[in-house]
Coordinates of C-alpha atoms in Angstrom, one line a residue:
X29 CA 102.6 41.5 107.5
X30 CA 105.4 39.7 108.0
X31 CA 109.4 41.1 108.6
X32 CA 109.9 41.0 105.1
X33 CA 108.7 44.5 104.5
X34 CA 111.8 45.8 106.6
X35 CA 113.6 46.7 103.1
X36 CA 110.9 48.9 102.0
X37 CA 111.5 52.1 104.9
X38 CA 115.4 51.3 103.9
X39 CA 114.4 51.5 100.1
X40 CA 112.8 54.6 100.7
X41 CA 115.0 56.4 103.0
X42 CA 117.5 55.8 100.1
X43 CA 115.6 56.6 97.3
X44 CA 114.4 60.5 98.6
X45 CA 112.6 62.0 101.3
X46 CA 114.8 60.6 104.3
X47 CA 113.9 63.7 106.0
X48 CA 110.5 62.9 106.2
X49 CA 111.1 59.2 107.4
X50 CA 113.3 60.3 110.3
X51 CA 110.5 62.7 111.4
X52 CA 108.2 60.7 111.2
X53 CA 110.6 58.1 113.6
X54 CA 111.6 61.1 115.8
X55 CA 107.7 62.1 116.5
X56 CA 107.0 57.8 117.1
X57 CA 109.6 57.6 119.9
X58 CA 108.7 61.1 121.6
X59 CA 105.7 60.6 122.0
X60 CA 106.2 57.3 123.8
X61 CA 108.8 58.9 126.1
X62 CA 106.7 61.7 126.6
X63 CA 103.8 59.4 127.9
X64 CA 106.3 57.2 130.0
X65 CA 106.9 60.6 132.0
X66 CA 103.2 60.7 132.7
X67 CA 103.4 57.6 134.1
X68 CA 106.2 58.5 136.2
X69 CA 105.5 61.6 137.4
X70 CA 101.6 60.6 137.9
X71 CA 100.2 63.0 135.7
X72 CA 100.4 64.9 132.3
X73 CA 101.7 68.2 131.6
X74 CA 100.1 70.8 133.3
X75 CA 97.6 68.3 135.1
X76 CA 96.5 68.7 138.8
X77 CA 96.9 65.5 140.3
X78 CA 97.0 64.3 143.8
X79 CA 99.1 61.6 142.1
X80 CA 101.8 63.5 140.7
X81 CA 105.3 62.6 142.7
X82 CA 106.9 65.3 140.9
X83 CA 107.3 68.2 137.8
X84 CA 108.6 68.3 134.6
X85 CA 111.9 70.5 133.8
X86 CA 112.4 71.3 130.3
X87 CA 114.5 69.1 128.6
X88 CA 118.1 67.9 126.6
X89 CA 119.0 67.1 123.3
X90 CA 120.3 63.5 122.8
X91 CA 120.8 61.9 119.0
X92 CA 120.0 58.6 118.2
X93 CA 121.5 56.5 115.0
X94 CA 119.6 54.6 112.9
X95 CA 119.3 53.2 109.7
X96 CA 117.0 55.9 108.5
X97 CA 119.7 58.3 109.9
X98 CA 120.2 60.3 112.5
X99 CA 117.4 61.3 114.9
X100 CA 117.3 64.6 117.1
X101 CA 115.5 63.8 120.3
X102 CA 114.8 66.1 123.4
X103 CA 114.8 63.8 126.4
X104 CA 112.5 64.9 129.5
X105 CA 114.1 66.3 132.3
X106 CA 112.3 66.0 135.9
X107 CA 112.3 68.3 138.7
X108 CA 113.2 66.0 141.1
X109 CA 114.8 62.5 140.4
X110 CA 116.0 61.7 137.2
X111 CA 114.8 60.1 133.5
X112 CA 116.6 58.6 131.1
X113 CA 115.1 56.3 128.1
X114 CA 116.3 52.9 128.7
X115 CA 116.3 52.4 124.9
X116 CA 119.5 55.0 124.6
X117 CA 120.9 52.8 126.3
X118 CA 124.5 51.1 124.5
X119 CA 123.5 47.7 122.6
X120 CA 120.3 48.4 123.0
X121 CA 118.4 48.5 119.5
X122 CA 115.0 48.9 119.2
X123 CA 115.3 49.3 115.3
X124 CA 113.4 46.5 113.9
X125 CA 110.6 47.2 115.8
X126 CA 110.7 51.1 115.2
X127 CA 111.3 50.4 111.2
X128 CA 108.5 48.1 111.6
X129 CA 105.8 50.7 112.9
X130 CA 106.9 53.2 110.1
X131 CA 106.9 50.8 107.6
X132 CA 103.0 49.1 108.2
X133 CA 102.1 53.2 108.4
X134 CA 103.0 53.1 104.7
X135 CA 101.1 49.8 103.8
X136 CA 98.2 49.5 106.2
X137 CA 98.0 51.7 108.7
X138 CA 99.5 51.3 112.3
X139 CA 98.4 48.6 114.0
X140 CA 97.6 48.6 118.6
X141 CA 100.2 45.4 118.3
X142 CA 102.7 47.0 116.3
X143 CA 103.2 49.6 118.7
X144 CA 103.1 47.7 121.9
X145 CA 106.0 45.7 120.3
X146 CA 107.8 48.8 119.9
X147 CA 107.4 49.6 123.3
X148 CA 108.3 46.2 124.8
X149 CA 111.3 46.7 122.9
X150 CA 111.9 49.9 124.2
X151 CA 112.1 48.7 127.9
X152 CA 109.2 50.7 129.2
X153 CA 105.8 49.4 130.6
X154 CA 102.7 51.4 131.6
X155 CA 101.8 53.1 128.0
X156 CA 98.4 53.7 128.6
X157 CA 95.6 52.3 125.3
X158 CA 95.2 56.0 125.1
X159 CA 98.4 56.6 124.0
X160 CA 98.8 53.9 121.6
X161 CA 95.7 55.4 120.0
X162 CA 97.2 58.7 119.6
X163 CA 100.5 57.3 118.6
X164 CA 99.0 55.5 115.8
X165 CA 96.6 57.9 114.7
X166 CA 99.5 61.0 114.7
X167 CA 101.3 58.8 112.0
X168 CA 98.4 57.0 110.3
X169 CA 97.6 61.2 109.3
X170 CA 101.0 62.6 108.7
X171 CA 101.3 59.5 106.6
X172 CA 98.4 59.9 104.4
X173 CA 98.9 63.9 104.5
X174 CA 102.2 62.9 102.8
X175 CA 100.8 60.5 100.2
X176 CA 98.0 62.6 99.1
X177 CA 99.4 66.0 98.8
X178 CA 99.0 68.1 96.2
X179 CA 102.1 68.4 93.8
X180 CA 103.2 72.0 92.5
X181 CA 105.4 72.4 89.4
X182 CA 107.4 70.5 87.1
X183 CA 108.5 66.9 87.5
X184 CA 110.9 66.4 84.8
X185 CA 112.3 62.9 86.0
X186 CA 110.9 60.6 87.4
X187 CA 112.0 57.3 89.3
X188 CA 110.2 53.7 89.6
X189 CA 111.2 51.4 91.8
X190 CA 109.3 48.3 93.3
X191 CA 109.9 45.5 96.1
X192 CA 107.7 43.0 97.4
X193 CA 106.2 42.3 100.6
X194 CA 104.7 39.5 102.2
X195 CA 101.1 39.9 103.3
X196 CA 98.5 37.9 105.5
X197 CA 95.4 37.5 103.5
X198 CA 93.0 35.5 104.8
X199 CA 95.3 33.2 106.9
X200 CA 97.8 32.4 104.1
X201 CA 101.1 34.5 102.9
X202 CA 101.0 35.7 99.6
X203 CA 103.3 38.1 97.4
X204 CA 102.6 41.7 96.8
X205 CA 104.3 44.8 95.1
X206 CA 105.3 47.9 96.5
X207 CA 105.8 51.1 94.1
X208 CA 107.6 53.6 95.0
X209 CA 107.8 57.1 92.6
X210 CA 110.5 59.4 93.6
X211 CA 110.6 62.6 90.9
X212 CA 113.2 65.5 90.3
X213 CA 111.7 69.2 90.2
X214 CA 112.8 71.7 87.8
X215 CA 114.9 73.3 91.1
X216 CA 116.9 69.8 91.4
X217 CA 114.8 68.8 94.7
X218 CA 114.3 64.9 94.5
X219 CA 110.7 63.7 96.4
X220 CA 109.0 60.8 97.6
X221 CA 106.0 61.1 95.3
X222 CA 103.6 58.3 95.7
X223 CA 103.4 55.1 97.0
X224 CA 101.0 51.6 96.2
X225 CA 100.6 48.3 97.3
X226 CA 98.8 46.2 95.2
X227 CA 98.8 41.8 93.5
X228 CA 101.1 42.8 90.9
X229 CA 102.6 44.5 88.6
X230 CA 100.7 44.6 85.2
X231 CA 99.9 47.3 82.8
X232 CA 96.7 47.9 84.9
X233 CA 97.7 48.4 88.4
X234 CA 100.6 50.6 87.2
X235 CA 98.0 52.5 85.0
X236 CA 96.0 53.4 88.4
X237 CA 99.1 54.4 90.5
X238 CA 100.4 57.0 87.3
X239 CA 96.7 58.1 86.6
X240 CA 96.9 59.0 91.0
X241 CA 100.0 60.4 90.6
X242 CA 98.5 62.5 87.5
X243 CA 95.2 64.1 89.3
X244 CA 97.6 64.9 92.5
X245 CA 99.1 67.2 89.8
X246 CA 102.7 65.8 88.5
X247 CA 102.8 67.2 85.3
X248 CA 106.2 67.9 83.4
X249 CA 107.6 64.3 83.1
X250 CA 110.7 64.1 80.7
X251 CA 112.1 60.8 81.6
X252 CA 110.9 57.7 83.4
X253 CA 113.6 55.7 84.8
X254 CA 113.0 52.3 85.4
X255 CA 112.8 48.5 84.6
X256 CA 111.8 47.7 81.1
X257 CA 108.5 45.9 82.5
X258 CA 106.2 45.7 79.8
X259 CA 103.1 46.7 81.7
X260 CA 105.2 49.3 82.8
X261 CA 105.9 50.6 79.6
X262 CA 102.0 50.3 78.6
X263 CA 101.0 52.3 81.4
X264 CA 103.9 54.8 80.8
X265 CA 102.6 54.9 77.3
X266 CA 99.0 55.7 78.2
X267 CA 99.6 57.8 81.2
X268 CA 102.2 60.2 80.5
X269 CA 103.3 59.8 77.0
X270 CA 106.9 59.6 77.9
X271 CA 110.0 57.3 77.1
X272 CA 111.4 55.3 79.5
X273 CA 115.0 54.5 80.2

């Protein structure tokens, strides 16, 4: 992947479901903190160590702006000694390379390197393989949790938007689209509904991404807002028998 996907976490974060996107950023960068205080202190919480120098001691709030908002992070506090993140620290960003991780979680999956550029962009050095592993399995599964979950209700509106990405396929660059579906409940409460990569967009790849959308149970659809893309408009057509505007 190259740094053209950066628009697609923006896209989303503007389109719905910010709040899930900042979580998802706030959980990324605690749990690298949290495992830089291992390595400080010499031990994990609650370990018996003959290594440890010292204990953990709660800890304090601290917000960090970004351009998927505002996140709420608890900084670790140390017994003895102090600890402060040296990415809070002013004019240091470590944005790209946090939008980045999120983003590939989306498209991919998150990849070793992917985080160990967010942490040499963070300033800190000693994150064990272990906790990379963790790292990117804790938002590989909250990702997919959140792409595949079942959806309750009404949908009345719904909300197609697409970008494209460049991709590495076998050692050349090409062009791909990225769909995103954000849909309006019957209580007003706008969603991140689905998301797909795939070559294009013709009437059969948009066919497959509404069908998904369809057995995950949206059900209800009014109006689909949208370009006038004519595979689109098949697949809108076939799918959901609805007009689109």
């Amino acid at each position: 992947m190259t740094d053209d996907r950066l628009p697609l976490a923006e896209l989303m974060a503007k389109t719905g479901d910010g709040d899930f996107l900042r979580t998802i950023a706030e959980s990324v960068l605690q749990i690298i903190m949290e495992a830089d205080v291992d390595g400080l202190v010499g031990a994990s919480r609650h370990e018996r160590s003959g290594d440890r120098t010292t204990w953990r001691n709660g800890y304090r709030d601290r917000s960090l702006d970004t351009r998927l908002g505002t996140l709420n992070l608890r900084i670790p506090k140390l017994r003895t000694g102090a600890y402060f993140p040296g990415f809070l620290e002013p004019r240091k960003t470590v944005e790209k390379a946090l939008v980045a991780v999120i983003q590939e979680a989306w498209i991919a999956g998150v990849s070793t390197r992917r985080v160990d550029e967010l942490v040499q962009a963070m300033g800190m050095t000693g994150i064990s393989k272990s906790s990379v592993s963790k790292l990117c399995k804790d938002i590989d599964e909250r990702v997919h949790a959140f792409l595949k979950r079942p959806l309750t209700g009404d949908w009345p509106y719904l909300w197609l938007d697409a970008t494209y990405l460049k991709v590495r396929e076998g050692g050349r660059i090409v062009s791909v689209a990225a769909i995103i579906a954000v849909a309006v409940n019957t209580e007003g409460k706008r969603e991140i509904v689905g998301l797909h990569i795939g070559p294009s967009e013709a009437e059969p790849f948009w066919s497959s991404f509404l069908k998904d959308l369809a057995r995950r149970g949206l059900t209800g659809v009014k109006l689909v807002i949208s370009d006038a893309h004519e595979g689109l408009k098949a697949a809108i057509t076939r799918v959901l028998s609805v007009s689109l505007r």
